[in-house]
Coordinates of C-alpha atoms in Angstrom, one line a residue:
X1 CA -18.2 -20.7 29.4
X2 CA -18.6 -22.8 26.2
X3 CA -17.4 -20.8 23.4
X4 CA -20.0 -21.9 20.9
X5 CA -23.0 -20.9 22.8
X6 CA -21.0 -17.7 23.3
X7 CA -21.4 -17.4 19.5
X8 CA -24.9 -18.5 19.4
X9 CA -26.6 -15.8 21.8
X10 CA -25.2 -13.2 19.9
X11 CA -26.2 -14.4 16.9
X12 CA -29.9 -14.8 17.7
X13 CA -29.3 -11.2 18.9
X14 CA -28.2 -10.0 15.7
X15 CA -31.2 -11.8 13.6
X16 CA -33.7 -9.2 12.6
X17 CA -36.7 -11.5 14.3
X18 CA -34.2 -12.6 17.4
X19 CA -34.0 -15.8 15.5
X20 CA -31.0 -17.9 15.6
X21 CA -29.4 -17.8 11.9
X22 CA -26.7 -20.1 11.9
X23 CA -24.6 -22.0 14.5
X24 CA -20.8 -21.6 14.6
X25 CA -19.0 -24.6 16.0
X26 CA -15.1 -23.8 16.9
X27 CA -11.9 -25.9 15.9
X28 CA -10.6 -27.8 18.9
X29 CA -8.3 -25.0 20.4
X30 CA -4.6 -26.5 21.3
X31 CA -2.8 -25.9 24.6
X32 CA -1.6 -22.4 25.2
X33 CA -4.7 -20.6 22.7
X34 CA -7.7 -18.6 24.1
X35 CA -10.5 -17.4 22.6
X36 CA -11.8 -14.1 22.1
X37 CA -15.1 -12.3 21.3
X38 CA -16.5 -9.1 20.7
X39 CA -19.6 -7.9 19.1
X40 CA -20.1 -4.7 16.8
X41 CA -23.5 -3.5 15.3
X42 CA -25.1 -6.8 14.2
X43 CA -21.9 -8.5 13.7
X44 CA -19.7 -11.3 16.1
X45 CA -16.1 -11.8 15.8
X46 CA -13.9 -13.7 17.6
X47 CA -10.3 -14.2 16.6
X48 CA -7.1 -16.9 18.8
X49 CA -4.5 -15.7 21.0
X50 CA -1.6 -18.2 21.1
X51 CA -0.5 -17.2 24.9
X52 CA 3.1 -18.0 25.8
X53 CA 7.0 -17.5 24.1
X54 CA 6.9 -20.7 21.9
X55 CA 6.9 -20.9 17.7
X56 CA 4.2 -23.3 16.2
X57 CA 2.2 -23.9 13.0
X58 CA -1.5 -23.4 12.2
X59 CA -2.2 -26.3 9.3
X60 CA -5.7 -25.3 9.4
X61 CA -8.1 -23.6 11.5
X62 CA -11.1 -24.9 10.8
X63 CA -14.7 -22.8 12.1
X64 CA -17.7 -25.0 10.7
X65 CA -21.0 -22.1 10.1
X66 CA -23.9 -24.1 10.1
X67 CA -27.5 -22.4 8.5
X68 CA -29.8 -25.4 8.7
X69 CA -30.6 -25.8 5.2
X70 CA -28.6 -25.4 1.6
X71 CA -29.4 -21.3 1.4
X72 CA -28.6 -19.5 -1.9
X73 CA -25.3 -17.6 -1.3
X74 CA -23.0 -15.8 -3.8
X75 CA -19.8 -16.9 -4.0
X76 CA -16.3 -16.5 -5.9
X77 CA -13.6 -18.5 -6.7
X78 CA -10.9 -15.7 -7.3
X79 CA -10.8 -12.5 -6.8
X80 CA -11.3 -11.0 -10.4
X81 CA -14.0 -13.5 -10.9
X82 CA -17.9 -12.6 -11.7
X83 CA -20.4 -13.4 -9.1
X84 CA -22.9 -15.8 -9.7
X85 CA -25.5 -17.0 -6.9
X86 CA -25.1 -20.8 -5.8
X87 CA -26.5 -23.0 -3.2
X88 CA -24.1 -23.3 0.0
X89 CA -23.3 -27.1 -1.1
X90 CA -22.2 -26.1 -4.8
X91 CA -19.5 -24.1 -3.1
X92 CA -17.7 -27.5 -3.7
X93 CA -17.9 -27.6 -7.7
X94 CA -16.3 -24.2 -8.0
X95 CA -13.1 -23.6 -10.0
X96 CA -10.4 -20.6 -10.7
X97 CA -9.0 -20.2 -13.7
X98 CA -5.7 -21.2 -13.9
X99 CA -4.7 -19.6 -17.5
X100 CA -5.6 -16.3 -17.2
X101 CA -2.7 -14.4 -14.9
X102 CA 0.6 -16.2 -16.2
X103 CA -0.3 -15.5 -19.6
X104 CA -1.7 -11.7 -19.0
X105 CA 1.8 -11.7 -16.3
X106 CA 4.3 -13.4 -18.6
X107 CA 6.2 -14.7 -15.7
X108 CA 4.8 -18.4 -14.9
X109 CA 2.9 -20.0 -12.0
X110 CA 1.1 -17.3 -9.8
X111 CA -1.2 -17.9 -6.9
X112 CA -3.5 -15.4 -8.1
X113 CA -6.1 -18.0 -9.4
X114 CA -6.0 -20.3 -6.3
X115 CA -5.2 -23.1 -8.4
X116 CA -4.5 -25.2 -5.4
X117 CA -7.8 -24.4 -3.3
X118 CA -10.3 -25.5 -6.0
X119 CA -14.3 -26.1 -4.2
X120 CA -13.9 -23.0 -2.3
X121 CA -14.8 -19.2 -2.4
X122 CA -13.1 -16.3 -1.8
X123 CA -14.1 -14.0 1.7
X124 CA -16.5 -12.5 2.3
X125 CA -19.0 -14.8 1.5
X126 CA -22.5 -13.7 1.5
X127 CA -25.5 -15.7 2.5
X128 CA -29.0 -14.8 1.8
X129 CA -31.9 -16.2 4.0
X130 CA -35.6 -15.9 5.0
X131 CA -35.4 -12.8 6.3
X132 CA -31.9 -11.7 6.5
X133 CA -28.6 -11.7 4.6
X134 CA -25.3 -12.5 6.1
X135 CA -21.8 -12.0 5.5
X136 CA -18.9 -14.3 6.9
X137 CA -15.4 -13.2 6.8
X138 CA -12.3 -12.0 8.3
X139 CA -10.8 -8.7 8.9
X140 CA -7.6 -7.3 10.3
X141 CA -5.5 -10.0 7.5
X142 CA -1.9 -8.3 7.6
X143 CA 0.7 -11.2 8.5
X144 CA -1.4 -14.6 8.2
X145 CA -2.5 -16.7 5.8
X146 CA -6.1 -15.8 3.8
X147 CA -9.4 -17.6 4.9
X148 CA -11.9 -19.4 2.0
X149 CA -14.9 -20.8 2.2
X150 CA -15.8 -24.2 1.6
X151 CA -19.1 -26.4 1.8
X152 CA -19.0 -28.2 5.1
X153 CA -19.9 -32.1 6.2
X154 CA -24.0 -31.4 5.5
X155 CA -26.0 -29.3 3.5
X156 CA -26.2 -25.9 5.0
X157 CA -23.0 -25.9 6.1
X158 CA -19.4 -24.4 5.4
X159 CA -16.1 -24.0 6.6
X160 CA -13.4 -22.2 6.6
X161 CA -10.3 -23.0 4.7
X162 CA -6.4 -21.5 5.3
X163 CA -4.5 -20.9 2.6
X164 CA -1.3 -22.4 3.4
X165 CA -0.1 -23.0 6.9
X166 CA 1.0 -20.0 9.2
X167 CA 4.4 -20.2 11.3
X168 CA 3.3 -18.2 14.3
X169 CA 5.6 -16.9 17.5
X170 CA 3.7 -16.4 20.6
X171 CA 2.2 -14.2 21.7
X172 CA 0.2 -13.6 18.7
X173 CA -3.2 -12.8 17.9
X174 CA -4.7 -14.4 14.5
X175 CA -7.1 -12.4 12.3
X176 CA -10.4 -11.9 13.1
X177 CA -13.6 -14.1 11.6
X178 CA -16.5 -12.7 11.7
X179 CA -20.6 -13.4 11.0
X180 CA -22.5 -9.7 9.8
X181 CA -26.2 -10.7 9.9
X182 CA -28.7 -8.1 8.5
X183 CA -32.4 -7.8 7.6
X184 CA -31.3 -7.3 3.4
X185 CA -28.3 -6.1 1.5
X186 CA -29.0 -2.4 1.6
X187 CA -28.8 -2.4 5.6
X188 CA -25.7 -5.1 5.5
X189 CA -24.0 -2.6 3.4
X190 CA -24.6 0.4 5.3
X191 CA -23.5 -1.2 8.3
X192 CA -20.3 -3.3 7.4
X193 CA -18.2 -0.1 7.2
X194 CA -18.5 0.0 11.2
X195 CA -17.9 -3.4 11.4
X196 CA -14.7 -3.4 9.5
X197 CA -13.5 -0.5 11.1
X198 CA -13.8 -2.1 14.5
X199 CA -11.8 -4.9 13.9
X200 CA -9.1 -3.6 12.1
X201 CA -5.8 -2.1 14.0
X202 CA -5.6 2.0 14.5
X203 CA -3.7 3.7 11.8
X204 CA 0.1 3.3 11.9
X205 CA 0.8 6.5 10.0
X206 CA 0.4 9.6 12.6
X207 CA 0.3 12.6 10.2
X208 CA -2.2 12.1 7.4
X209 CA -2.4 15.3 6.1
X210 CA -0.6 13.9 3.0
X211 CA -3.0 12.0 1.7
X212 CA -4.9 12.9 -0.7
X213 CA -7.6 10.9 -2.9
X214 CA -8.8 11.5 -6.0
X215 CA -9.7 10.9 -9.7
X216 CA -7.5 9.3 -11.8
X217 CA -7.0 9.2 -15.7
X218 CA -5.0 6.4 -17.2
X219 CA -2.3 7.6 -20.2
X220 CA -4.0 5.1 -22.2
X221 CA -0.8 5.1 -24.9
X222 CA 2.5 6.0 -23.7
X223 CA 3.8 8.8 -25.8
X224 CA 4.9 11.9 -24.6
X225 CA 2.0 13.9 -26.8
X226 CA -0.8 11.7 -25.2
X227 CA 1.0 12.3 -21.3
X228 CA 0.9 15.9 -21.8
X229 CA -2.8 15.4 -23.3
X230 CA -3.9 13.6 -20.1
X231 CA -2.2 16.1 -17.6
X232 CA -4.3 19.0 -19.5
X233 CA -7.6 16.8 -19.6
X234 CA -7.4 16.1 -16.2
X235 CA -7.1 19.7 -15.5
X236 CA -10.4 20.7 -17.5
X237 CA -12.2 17.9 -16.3
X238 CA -11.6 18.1 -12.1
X239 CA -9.2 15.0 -12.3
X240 CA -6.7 15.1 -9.8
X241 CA -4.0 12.5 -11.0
X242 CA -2.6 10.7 -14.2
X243 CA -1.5 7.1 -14.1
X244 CA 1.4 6.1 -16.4
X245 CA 0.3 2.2 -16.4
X246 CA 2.6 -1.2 -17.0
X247 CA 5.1 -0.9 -19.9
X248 CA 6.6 2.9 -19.2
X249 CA 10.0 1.7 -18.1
X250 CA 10.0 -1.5 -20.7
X251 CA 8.6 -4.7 -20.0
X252 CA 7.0 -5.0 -17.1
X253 CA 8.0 -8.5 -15.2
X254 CA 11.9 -7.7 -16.3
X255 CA 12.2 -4.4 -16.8
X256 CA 14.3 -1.8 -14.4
X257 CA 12.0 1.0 -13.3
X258 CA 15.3 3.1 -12.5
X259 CA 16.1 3.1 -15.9
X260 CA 12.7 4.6 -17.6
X261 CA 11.8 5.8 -20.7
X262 CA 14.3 3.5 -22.7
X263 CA 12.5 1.6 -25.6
X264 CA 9.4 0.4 -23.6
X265 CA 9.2 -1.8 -26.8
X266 CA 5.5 -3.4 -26.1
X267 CA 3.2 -0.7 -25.4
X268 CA 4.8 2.7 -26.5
X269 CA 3.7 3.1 -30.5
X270 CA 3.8 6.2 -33.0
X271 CA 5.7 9.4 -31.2
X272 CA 8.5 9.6 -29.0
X273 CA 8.3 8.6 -25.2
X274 CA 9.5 11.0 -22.7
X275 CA 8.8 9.8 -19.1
X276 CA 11.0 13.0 -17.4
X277 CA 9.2 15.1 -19.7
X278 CA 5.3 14.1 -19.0
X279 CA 6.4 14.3 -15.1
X280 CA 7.8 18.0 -15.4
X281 CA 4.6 18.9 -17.3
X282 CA 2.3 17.5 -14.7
X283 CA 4.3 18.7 -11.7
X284 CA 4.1 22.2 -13.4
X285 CA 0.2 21.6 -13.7
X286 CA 0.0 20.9 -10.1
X287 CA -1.2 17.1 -11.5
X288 CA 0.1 14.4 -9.3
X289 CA 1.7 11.6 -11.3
X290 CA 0.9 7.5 -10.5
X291 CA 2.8 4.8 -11.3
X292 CA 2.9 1.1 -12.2
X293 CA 5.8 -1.2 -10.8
X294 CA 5.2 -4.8 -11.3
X295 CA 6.3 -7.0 -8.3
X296 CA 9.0 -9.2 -10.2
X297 CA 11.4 -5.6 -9.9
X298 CA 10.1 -5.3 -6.4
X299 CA 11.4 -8.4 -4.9
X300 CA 14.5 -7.5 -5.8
X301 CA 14.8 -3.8 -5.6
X302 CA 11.7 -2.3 -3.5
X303 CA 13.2 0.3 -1.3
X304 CA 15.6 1.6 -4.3
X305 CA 12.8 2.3 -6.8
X306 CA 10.5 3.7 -4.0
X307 CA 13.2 6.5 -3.1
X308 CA 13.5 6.8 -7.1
X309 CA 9.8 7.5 -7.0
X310 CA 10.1 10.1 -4.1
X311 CA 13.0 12.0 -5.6
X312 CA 11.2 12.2 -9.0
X313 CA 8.1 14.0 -7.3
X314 CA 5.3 10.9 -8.3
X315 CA 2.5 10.7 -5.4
X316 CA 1.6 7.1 -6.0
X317 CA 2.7 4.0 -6.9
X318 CA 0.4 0.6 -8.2
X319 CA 2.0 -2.8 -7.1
X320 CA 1.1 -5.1 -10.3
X321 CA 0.4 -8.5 -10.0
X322 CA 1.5 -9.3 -6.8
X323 CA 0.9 -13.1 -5.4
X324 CA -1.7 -13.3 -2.7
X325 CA -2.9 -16.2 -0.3
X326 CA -0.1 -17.6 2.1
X327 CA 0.9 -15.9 4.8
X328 CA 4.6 -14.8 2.9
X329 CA 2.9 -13.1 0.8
X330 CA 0.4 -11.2 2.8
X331 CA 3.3 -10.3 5.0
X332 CA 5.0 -9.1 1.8
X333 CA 2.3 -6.5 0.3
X334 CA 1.7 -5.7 3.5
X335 CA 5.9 -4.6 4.2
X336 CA 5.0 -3.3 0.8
X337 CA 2.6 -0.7 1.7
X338 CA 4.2 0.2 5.1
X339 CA 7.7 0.6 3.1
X340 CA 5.6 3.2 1.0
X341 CA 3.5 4.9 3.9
X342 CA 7.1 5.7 5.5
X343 CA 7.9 7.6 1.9
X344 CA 4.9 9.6 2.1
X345 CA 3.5 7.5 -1.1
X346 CA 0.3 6.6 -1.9
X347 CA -0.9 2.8 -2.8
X348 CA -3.1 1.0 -5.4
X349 CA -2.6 -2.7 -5.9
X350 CA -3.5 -5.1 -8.4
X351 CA -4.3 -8.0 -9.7
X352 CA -5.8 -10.5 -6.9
X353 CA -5.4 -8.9 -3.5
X354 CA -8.2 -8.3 -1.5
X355 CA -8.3 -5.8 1.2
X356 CA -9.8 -7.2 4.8
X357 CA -9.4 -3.5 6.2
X358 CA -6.3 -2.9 6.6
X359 CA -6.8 0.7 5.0
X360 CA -7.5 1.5 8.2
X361 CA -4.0 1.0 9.6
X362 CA -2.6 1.9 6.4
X363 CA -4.9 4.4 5.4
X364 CA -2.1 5.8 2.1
X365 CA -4.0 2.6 0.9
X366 CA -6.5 4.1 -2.0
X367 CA -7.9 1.1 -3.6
X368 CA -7.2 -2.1 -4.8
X369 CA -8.2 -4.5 -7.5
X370 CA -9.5 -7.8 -6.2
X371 CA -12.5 -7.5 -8.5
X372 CA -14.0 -8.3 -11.7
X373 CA -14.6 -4.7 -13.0
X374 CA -13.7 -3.2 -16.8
X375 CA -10.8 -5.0 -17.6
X376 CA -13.0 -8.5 -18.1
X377 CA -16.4 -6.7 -18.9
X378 CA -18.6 -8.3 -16.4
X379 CA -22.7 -8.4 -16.7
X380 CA -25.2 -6.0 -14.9
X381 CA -26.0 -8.9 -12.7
X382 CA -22.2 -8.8 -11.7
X383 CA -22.0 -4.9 -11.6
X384 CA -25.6 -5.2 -8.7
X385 CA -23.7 -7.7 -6.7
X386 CA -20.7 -6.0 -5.8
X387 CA -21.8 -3.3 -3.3
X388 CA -23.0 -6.4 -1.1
X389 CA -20.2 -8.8 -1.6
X390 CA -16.8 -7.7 -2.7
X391 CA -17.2 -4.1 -1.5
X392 CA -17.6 -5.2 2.0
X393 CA -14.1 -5.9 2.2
X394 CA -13.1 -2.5 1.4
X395 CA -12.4 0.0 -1.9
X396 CA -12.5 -1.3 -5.5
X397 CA -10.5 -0.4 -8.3
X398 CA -13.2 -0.8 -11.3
X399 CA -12.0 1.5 -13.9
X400 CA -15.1 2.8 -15.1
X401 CA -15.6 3.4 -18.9
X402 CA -17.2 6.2 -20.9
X403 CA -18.3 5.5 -24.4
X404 CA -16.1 1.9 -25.0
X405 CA -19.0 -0.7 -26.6
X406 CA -17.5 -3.4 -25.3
X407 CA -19.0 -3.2 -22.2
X408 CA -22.4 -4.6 -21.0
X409 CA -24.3 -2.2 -20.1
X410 CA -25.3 1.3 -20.9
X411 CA -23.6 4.9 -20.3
X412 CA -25.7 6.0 -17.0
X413 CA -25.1 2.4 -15.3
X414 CA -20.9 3.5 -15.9
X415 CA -21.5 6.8 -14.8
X416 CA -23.2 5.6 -11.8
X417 CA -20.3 3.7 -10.8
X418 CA -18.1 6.0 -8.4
X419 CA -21.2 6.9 -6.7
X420 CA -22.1 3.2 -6.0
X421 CA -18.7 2.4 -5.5
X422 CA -16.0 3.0 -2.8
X423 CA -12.5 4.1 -4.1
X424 CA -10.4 6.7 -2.6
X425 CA -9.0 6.6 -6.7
X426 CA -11.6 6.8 -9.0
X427 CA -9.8 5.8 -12.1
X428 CA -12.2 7.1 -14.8
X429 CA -12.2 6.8 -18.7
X430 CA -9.7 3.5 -18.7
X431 CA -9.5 2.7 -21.9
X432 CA -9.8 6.0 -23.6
X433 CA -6.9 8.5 -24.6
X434 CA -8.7 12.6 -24.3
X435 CA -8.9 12.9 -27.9
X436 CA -11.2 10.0 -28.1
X437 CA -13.5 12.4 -25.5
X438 CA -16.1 14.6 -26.4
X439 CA -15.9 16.5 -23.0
X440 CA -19.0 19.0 -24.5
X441 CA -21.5 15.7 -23.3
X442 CA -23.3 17.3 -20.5
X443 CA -23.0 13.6 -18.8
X444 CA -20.1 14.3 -17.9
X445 CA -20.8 17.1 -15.4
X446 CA -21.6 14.2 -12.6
X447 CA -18.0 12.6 -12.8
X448 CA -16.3 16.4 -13.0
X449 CA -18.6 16.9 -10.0
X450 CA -18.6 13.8 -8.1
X451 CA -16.0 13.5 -5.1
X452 CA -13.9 10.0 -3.8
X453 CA -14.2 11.4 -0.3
X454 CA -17.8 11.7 1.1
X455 CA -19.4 13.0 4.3
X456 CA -22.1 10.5 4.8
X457 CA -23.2 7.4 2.9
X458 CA -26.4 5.9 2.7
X459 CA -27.4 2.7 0.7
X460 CA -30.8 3.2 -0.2
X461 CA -32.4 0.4 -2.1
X462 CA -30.2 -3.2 -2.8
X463 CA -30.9 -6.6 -4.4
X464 CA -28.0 -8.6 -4.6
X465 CA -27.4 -9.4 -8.6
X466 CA -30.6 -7.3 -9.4
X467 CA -30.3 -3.4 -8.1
X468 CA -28.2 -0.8 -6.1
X469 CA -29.2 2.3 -5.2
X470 CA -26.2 5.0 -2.9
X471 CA -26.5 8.1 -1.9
X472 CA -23.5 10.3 -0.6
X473 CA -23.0 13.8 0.5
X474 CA -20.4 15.9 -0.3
X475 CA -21.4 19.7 2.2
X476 CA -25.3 19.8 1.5
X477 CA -24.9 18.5 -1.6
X478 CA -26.1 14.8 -2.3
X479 CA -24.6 12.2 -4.8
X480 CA -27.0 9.3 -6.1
X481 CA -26.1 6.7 -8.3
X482 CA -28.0 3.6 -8.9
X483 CA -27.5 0.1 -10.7
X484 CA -30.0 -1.9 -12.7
X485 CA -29.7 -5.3 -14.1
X486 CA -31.8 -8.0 -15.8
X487 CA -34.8 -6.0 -16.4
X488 CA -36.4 -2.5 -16.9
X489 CA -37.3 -1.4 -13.1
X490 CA -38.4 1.4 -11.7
X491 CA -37.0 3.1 -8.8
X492 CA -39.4 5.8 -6.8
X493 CA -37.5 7.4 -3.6
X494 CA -38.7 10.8 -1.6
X495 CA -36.0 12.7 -0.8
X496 CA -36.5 13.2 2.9
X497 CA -33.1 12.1 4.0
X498 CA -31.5 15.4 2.3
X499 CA -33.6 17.5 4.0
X500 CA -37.0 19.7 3.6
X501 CA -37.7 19.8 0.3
X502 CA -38.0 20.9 -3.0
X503 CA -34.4 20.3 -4.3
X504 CA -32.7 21.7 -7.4
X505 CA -32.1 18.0 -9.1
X506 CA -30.2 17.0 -11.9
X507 CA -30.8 13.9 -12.9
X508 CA -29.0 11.8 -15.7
X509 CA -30.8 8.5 -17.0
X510 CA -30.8 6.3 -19.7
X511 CA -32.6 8.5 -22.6
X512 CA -34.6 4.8 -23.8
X513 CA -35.6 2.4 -20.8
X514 CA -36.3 0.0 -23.5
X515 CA -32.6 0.1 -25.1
X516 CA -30.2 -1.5 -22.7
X517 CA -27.8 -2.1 -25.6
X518 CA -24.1 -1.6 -24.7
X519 CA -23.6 2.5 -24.1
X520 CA -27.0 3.3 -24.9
X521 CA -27.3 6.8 -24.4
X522 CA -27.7 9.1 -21.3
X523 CA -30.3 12.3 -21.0
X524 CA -30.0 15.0 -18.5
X525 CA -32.7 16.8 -17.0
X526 CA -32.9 19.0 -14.4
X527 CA -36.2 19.7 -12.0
X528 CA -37.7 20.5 -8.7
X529 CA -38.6 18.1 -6.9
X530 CA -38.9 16.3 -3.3
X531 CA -38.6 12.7 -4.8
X532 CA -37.1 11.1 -7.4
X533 CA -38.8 8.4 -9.9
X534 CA -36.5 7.2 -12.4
X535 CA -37.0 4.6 -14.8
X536 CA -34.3 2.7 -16.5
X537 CA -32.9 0.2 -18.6
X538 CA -32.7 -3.8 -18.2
X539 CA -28.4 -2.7 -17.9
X540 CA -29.3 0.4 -16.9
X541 CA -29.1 3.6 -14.4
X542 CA -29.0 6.9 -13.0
X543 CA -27.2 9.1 -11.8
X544 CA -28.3 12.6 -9.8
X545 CA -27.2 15.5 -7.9
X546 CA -28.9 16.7 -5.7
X547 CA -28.9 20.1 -3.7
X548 CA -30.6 22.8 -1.8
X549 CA -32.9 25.5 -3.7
X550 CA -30.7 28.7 -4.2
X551 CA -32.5 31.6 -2.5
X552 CA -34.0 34.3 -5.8

């Protein structure tokens, strides 16, 4: 059977009309490879088993997706870059930027900014049609090189890219590719967990009863007065872990994290730094403690400062600035997270990796970075892409703010954010130390209240770049955060999905629609009601909870 019409009937299954959306043309397979398919929800994947005992190399493996005409699509050239829409043939003019990670690392050339792959986007890559929306991608990424995107022969068309070549030894099976159609973002979104799930391996860790997600504050200035301060804000505020970030065993890139505490010269200012002292206060406080190890330490000392990390009592560690792209260095995080799954330790890691699912077989994976979030202060536009572009690949590590002007947007679009989006660690307040809190805001109440682990998710509204609205229940109570960028909207929903109304609601919007100044300021109302209308700010939002009537 010819493998491309294979593709092809599925896809005209999967458009919402039963129209055929794009055509997917194969590279020439070699001797000893065989092709394999499978569909999920409205998705086809396929993936290549090399059969046989024999090593070879991939150079490239070139799938061509072909939509018929140059369609708007939203594309980014590295991973901590800001979305902004582009035709399919612009693709080509895209470029990374090469001088931001070795000057914010310290340590020289990284292959964070794809430096060498310039004219192509990051997966997934999201297309938007007449009448549907479409992500390509890949999943199940553990040992092989990543896949980009680049414009193809003819407008309307692009291809996939390999970074680097990947030394295989039969029999092996390559990652999957995959096409997600849908009729618009919201239903792309609510079905893409499904799809990822399916195509990623079963978990590899057999008891799980260790793992435990949560929110996170960040010990935004390494002292021992301000670590103490964060283990007792955490407390008050339903936080469940602290983070001590880069800089608390010296400088990062060069610095021995089995020596800590000794002069960590560039960050730790005013009074004295006591690591063992912050971690006896949180492990007294029943607070679990995180910490940052940057990967230069790693490469030459992993399994020693993981069993350092184990013995001192910490829950988590966050791998900082790791390289990303070739296959050596997917194989490496990924060695990475196993070597601290088999420690009973938890995982964030930053700076460019992107997840393709593989939280699923690793699920002591929280989060990861991979995204443009608080640390580059992003647009609205940005913010109301994400949920239907990066997030598809899995959990984001954002760091909302609370309060800190420099971002765009006002204070109920950031306390939306761990409702719209997925992180099994919410880190929450990042730049702010608790004295720089004022914990009395009523606000505040939906991020004490809000969980990282949900029963049911539901994307209700979505306009990619322009408006995100999620729902998630926690029991019977409901969780709704929405997004707004570029304009005031309005947003009118009934409430059916929750159950048989009236609801108790609380409700926390931008107090002026008509400001949509940086951290404009947030109201909070509470009502009965079996719908919710909530206008808000060009960079604005909202934020409810919503729950059952008590009986009087």
């Amino acid at each position: 059977m010819n493998t491309t019409c294979i593709l092809l009937a599925a896809l005209a299954v999967a458009g919402p009309s039963g129209e055929k959306v794009c055509e997917v043309t194969p590279p020439e397979l070699p001797q000893g490879a065989v092709l394999e398919t499978t569909n999920v929800a409205n998705a086809v994947a396929w993936r290549i088993r090399y059969e046989g005992v024999d090593e070879r190399t991939i150079a490239n493996e070139e799938w061509v997706f072909d939509f018929g005409e140059d369609l708007r699509c939203w594309p980014v050239s590295h991973a901590q870059g800001e979305y902004v829409p582009k035709t399919l043939s612009t693709i080509a003019t895209m470029a990374p930027r090469p001088d931001f990670a070795p000057v914010a690392a310290g340590i020289g050339e990284m292959h964070n900014y794809a430096t060498s792959y310039p004219g192509t986007a990051e997966s997934p890559l999201v297309v938007e049609g007449s009448g549907f929306v479409a992500a390509i991608g890949d999943a199940g990424c553990l040992d092989f090189a990543r896949v980009r995107f680049a414009s193809g022969k003819k407008k309307g068309q692009v291809k996939t890219v390999l970074e680097g070549a990947a030394k295989v030894k039969a029999p092996y099976v390559t990652p999957w590719r995959y096409i997600h159609v849908a009729k618009d973002a919201a239903s792309l979104a609510n079905a893409q967990p499904a799809v990822m799930d399916a195509l990623n391996a079963p978990s590899r860790i057999a008891d799980t009863s260790w793992i435990k997600p949560g929110k996170v504050l960040r010990v935004a200035r390494l002292d021992t007065a301000t670590g103490k301060a964060a283990v007792d804000f955490a407390l008050r505020n339903n936080l469940q872990y602290i983070e001590l970030d880069c800089g608390w065993y010296g400088q990062e890139h060069i610095g021995d994290p089995l020596l800590p505490g000794l002069a960590p010269e560039r960050v730790a200012r005013g009074d004295k730094f006591d690591f063992f002292e912050i971690l006896a206060y949180a492990k007294e406080k029943d607070v679990g403690v995180i910490l940052y190890v940057n990967r230069e330490p790693l490469k030459k000392n992993r399994d020693a400062i993981l069993d350092a990390l184990v013995a001192w009592g910490v829950k988590g560690v966050k791998y900082g600035f790791v390289n990303v792209g070739n296959q050596a260095w997917r194989k490496w995080v990924t060695d990475a997270i196993a070597a601290a799954a088999e420690r009973k330790l938890l995982v964030d890691i930053h700076d460019e990796y992107r997840l393709t699912g593989i939280q699923k077989t690793y699920p002591n994976v929280m989060t990861v970075e991979g995204i443009c979030g608080n640390e580059e202060m992003p647009t609205a536009t940005h913010d109301c892409a994400l949920p239907f572009t990066r997030f598809l690949d899995g959990p984001g590590d954002y760091t909302p703010c609370w309060t800190v002007n420099r971002v765009q947007n006002t204070l109920a679009h950031q306390l939306a954010m761990p409702c719209v989006y997925t992180s099994g660690w919410q880190f929450l307040f990042w730049y702010q130390r608790p004295d720089q809190i004022d914990e009395k805001n009523p606000a505040l109440d939906f991020w004490r209240e809000i969980s990282t682990v949900f029963d049911e998710t539901r994307f209700l509204k979505g306009e990619i770049g322009k408006c995100v609205v999620v729902a998630r229940r926690v029991g019977d109570k409901w969780f709704i955060g929405g997004l707004n960028a570029g304009e005031k909207r309005t947003f009118d929903m009934p409430l059916d999905f929750v159950g048989k109304g009236p609801f108790n609601v609380r409700l926390f919007r931008d107090a002026d629609p008509d400001d949509a100044r940086s951290c404009a300021s947030v109201v909070v109302e509470t009502r009965d009601a079996s719908s919710l209308a909530v206008t808000c700010a060009a960079n604005g939002g909202f934020a409810a909870i919503v729950e059952p009537k008590c009986d009087e």
